[in-house]
Amino acid sequence: MSTVTLPYVCCELDPVIPARTREIHQKLKAGPRESQAEPAAETLGLAINTLVDAFLTQLLRELAAAHPEHALYQDALKVVEDIQGKVQHYLGWLTRFLSNERMTVVAAQYLTMIQPLVATQPQREFLAVRIEPVLAAHARQTIAALRSGKSEDVRAGIEVLISIVDAVLVDFVYEPKRLMRFNLIVDKTLDGAIYMIKGLAFRQLRALGERLPVAHLPVFLDHLEHFFHDQSPVQ
């Protein structure tokens, strides 16, 4: 049964991610000598790619499919591929610092975010993060204004998406990093990598907001509401 309450953001996970996370957590609790760093980094990479796909890649693919005459979406997808490459690079670097002791608490933290949100389909599991009601209210107000035509400020919609992604990163990236208590050098290096990768993604989104035609807004808003839930749970 799901323990996350509205409003929340979610994306459906490939079944391999929850299964591997539980397997790693069980092994860590058993106290093995064998390092779980590589399987943990690999699983985290899969989860991060799922988030990038959900928030950015799929949006660009949907826009490109609906409006193939616009090359900007294909160009943007190349930037996303670069972002995913950088994520994998830094995860490879991080692996050497992932001791079993550090990861035990973090694996448990990630498991709290994996939720079976559809009561009739418990086999479907989602990464779910609750967001602040103030942010949810602002998001709903912006979406409603853009849907109705009261506003044509595409950038406002993009900023809502960026705020939602930022909120997810608190639970998914920053809190696990804090729990692992790295030394100052590793911690600062990670901060720099996160700042750079997040900056690349947000710059790409803001550039999209500058060039996205108003006529393409329905595709963007449908995508946003696919993972943003404030009025009713995911179906």
Short mmCIF file of C-alpha atoms in Angstrom, two decimals:
data_model
loop_
_atom_site.label_atom_id
_atom_site.label_comp_id
_atom_site.label_asym_id
_atom_site.label_seq_id
_atom_site.Cartn_x
_atom_site.Cartn_y
_atom_site.Cartn_z
CA MET A 1 0.00 0.00 0.00
CA SER A 2 1.22 3.48 -0.87
CA THR A 3 2.27 5.76 1.99
CA VAL A 4 2.78 8.90 -0.11
CA THR A 5 -0.04 11.46 -0.04
CA LEU A 6 -1.12 14.15 -2.48
CA PRO A 7 0.37 16.31 -3.85
CA TYR A 8 3.23 14.26 -5.27
CA VAL A 9 5.42 13.70 -8.31
CA CYS A 10 6.00 10.20 -9.61
CA CYS A 11 7.40 8.20 -12.48
CA GLU A 12 6.92 4.49 -13.12
CA LEU A 13 10.00 2.32 -12.67
CA ASP A 14 11.27 -0.61 -14.65
CA PRO A 15 10.67 -3.59 -12.31
CA VAL A 16 14.41 -4.29 -12.26
CA ILE A 17 15.11 -1.11 -10.25
CA PRO A 18 12.94 -1.92 -7.19
CA ALA A 19 14.08 -5.56 -7.32
CA ARG A 20 17.77 -4.66 -7.38
CA THR A 21 17.33 -2.01 -4.68
CA ARG A 22 15.68 -4.53 -2.35
CA GLU A 23 18.33 -7.15 -3.12
CA ILE A 24 21.15 -4.70 -2.36
CA HIS A 25 19.42 -3.55 0.83
CA GLN A 26 19.01 -7.14 2.04
CA LYS A 27 22.66 -7.93 1.36
CA LEU A 28 23.78 -4.77 3.15
CA LYS A 29 21.64 -5.57 6.19
CA ALA A 30 23.18 -9.04 6.33
CA GLY A 31 26.60 -7.42 6.64
CA PRO A 32 28.49 -9.00 3.72
CA ARG A 33 32.19 -8.43 3.17
CA GLU A 34 31.65 -8.24 -0.57
CA SER A 35 31.29 -4.64 -1.70
CA GLN A 36 27.90 -3.62 -3.06
CA ALA A 37 29.30 -0.42 -4.60
CA GLU A 38 29.15 -1.50 -8.24
CA PRO A 39 25.61 -2.93 -8.22
CA ALA A 40 24.45 0.07 -6.18
CA ALA A 41 26.00 2.57 -8.62
CA GLU A 42 24.58 0.67 -11.58
CA THR A 43 21.09 0.64 -10.05
CA LEU A 44 21.32 4.32 -9.14
CA GLY A 45 22.36 5.06 -12.72
CA LEU A 46 19.26 3.25 -14.00
CA ALA A 47 17.07 5.25 -11.63
CA ILE A 48 18.65 8.58 -12.60
CA ASN A 49 18.22 7.79 -16.28
CA THR A 50 14.57 6.97 -15.56
CA LEU A 51 14.12 10.43 -14.04
CA VAL A 52 15.92 12.17 -16.91
CA ASP A 53 13.77 10.22 -19.36
CA ALA A 54 10.58 11.06 -17.47
CA PHE A 55 11.20 14.77 -17.01
CA LEU A 56 13.14 15.69 -20.14
CA THR A 57 13.75 13.02 -22.79
CA GLN A 58 10.15 11.90 -23.09
CA LEU A 59 8.97 15.50 -23.27
CA LEU A 60 11.31 16.20 -26.17
CA ARG A 61 10.32 12.99 -27.95
CA GLU A 62 6.63 13.82 -27.60
CA LEU A 63 7.21 17.33 -28.94
CA ALA A 64 9.33 15.98 -31.83
CA ALA A 65 6.66 13.41 -32.72
CA ALA A 66 3.85 15.97 -32.62
CA HIS A 67 5.84 18.65 -34.48
CA PRO A 68 8.53 16.93 -36.62
CA GLU A 69 9.06 20.10 -38.64
CA HIS A 70 10.86 21.71 -35.66
CA ALA A 71 14.52 20.66 -35.44
CA LEU A 72 15.02 22.25 -32.02
CA TYR A 73 13.64 19.17 -30.23
CA GLN A 74 16.07 16.79 -31.91
CA ASP A 75 18.92 19.19 -31.14
CA ALA A 76 17.85 19.32 -27.50
CA LEU A 77 17.85 15.51 -27.31
CA LYS A 78 21.58 15.54 -28.12
CA VAL A 79 22.18 17.74 -25.07
CA VAL A 80 20.22 15.28 -22.93
CA GLU A 81 22.45 12.45 -24.14
CA ASP A 82 25.44 14.51 -23.02
CA ILE A 83 23.85 15.00 -19.60
CA GLN A 84 23.28 11.26 -19.21
CA GLY A 85 26.89 10.59 -20.21
CA LYS A 86 28.13 12.96 -17.50
CA VAL A 87 25.90 11.25 -14.91
CA GLN A 88 27.43 7.88 -15.75
CA HIS A 89 30.95 9.34 -15.60
CA TYR A 90 30.49 10.74 -12.11
CA LEU A 91 28.76 7.59 -10.86
CA GLY A 92 31.81 5.63 -12.01
CA TRP A 93 34.04 8.03 -10.08
CA LEU A 94 31.79 7.83 -7.00
CA THR A 95 31.84 4.02 -6.84
CA ARG A 96 35.19 3.90 -5.03
CA PHE A 97 33.72 5.89 -2.12
CA LEU A 98 30.54 3.81 -1.68
CA SER A 99 31.28 1.68 1.37
CA ASN A 100 28.70 -0.85 2.50
CA GLU A 101 28.29 1.01 5.77
CA ARG A 102 27.42 4.24 3.96
CA MET A 103 25.00 2.56 1.60
CA THR A 104 22.95 0.65 4.18
CA VAL A 105 21.09 3.75 5.36
CA VAL A 106 20.79 5.18 1.86
CA ALA A 107 19.31 1.99 0.37
CA ALA A 108 16.63 2.10 3.06
CA GLN A 109 15.99 5.76 2.20
CA TYR A 110 15.49 4.95 -1.47
CA LEU A 111 13.11 2.12 -0.65
CA THR A 112 10.77 4.62 1.07
CA MET A 113 10.45 6.43 -2.28
CA ILE A 114 9.44 3.27 -4.18
CA GLN A 115 5.68 3.04 -3.99
CA PRO A 116 2.93 0.83 -5.51
CA LEU A 117 0.62 3.78 -6.21
CA VAL A 118 -2.13 1.87 -8.07
CA ALA A 119 -3.99 -0.28 -5.54
CA THR A 120 -5.32 -2.68 -8.17
CA GLN A 121 -1.90 -3.11 -9.78
CA PRO A 122 0.64 -3.61 -6.97
CA GLN A 123 3.20 -4.95 -9.46
CA ARG A 124 3.55 -1.42 -10.88
CA GLU A 125 6.00 0.51 -8.73
CA PHE A 126 6.82 4.19 -8.92
CA LEU A 127 9.45 6.55 -7.65
CA ALA A 128 7.23 8.96 -5.72
CA VAL A 129 8.16 12.17 -3.91
CA ARG A 130 5.69 14.37 -2.06
CA ILE A 131 5.95 18.07 -2.90
CA GLU A 132 5.00 21.10 -0.82
CA PRO A 133 1.36 22.22 -1.16
CA VAL A 134 2.51 25.77 -2.00
CA LEU A 135 4.48 24.49 -5.00
CA ALA A 136 1.59 22.25 -6.05
CA ALA A 137 -0.88 25.15 -5.87
CA HIS A 138 1.40 27.36 -7.95
CA ALA A 139 1.87 24.57 -10.49
CA ARG A 140 -1.88 23.99 -10.78
CA GLN A 141 -2.59 27.73 -11.16
CA THR A 142 0.05 28.03 -13.91
CA ILE A 143 -1.19 24.94 -15.75
CA ALA A 144 -4.81 26.17 -15.59
CA ALA A 145 -3.86 29.62 -16.94
CA LEU A 146 -1.91 28.09 -19.83
CA ARG A 147 -4.63 25.54 -20.61
CA SER A 148 -7.35 28.19 -20.72
CA GLY A 149 -5.35 30.62 -22.83
CA LYS A 150 -5.45 33.21 -20.06
CA SER A 151 -1.66 33.07 -20.20
CA GLU A 152 0.71 32.33 -23.06
CA ASP A 153 3.85 32.57 -20.95
CA VAL A 154 5.58 29.35 -21.92
CA ARG A 155 8.49 30.22 -19.64
CA ALA A 156 6.19 30.13 -16.59
CA GLY A 157 5.31 26.52 -17.41
CA ILE A 158 8.98 25.63 -17.82
CA GLU A 159 9.78 27.20 -14.44
CA VAL A 160 7.10 25.01 -12.84
CA LEU A 161 8.78 21.93 -14.30
CA ILE A 162 12.17 23.13 -13.04
CA SER A 163 10.76 23.74 -9.54
CA ILE A 164 9.27 20.24 -9.47
CA VAL A 165 12.55 18.65 -10.58
CA ASP A 166 14.40 20.67 -7.93
CA ALA A 167 12.01 19.38 -5.27
CA VAL A 168 12.58 15.78 -6.37
CA LEU A 169 16.36 16.26 -6.23
CA VAL A 170 16.17 17.15 -2.53
CA ASP A 171 14.88 13.67 -1.64
CA PHE A 172 16.57 11.73 -4.42
CA VAL A 173 20.05 13.30 -4.46
CA TYR A 174 20.81 15.78 -1.70
CA GLU A 175 19.43 13.88 1.29
CA PRO A 176 21.12 10.56 0.34
CA LYS A 177 24.38 12.45 -0.19
CA ARG A 178 24.05 13.98 3.28
CA LEU A 179 23.36 10.57 4.82
CA MET A 180 26.54 9.10 3.33
CA ARG A 181 28.72 11.63 5.18
CA PHE A 182 31.54 11.86 2.66
CA ASN A 183 34.72 13.70 3.52
CA LEU A 184 34.97 17.36 2.52
CA ILE A 185 36.83 16.76 -0.75
CA VAL A 186 34.39 14.12 -2.02
CA ASP A 187 31.41 16.13 -0.83
CA LYS A 188 32.56 19.31 -2.59
CA THR A 189 33.38 17.39 -5.78
CA LEU A 190 29.89 15.88 -5.76
CA ASP A 191 28.34 19.29 -5.14
CA GLY A 192 30.20 20.61 -8.18
CA ALA A 193 29.12 17.68 -10.36
CA ILE A 194 25.47 18.00 -9.28
CA TYR A 195 25.56 21.76 -9.85
CA MET A 196 27.01 21.32 -13.34
CA ILE A 197 24.63 18.56 -14.45
CA LYS A 198 21.59 20.29 -12.99
CA GLY A 199 22.70 23.54 -14.61
CA LEU A 200 22.96 21.86 -18.03
CA ALA A 201 19.48 20.37 -17.69
CA PHE A 202 17.86 23.58 -16.46
CA ARG A 203 19.57 25.71 -19.12
CA GLN A 204 18.25 23.33 -21.76
CA LEU A 205 14.74 23.60 -20.34
CA ARG A 206 14.90 27.40 -20.17
CA ALA A 207 16.22 27.55 -23.74
CA LEU A 208 13.26 25.39 -24.72
CA GLY A 209 10.93 27.84 -22.96
CA GLU A 210 12.31 30.69 -25.05
CA ARG A 211 11.65 28.88 -28.34
CA LEU A 212 8.64 26.64 -27.67
CA PRO A 213 5.71 27.90 -29.79
CA VAL A 214 2.50 28.56 -27.88
CA ALA A 215 0.75 26.12 -30.22
CA HIS A 216 2.94 23.33 -28.80
CA LEU A 217 1.87 23.99 -25.20
CA PRO A 218 -0.75 21.20 -25.00
CA VAL A 219 1.98 18.57 -25.53
CA PHE A 220 4.10 20.14 -22.78
CA LEU A 221 1.18 20.44 -20.34
CA ASP A 222 0.01 16.86 -20.97
CA HIS A 223 3.54 15.68 -20.24
CA LEU A 224 3.76 17.74 -17.05
CA GLU A 225 0.47 16.41 -15.73
CA HIS A 226 1.54 12.85 -16.48
CA PHE A 227 3.79 12.84 -13.39
CA PHE A 228 2.43 15.79 -11.36
CA HIS A 229 -0.51 14.72 -9.20
CA ASP A 230 -2.27 17.15 -6.92
CA GLN A 231 -5.97 16.41 -7.38
CA SER A 232 -6.15 12.66 -7.93
CA PRO A 233 -3.71 9.74 -7.62
CA VAL A 234 -1.95 8.16 -10.57
CA GLN A 235 -4.11 5.67 -12.47
#
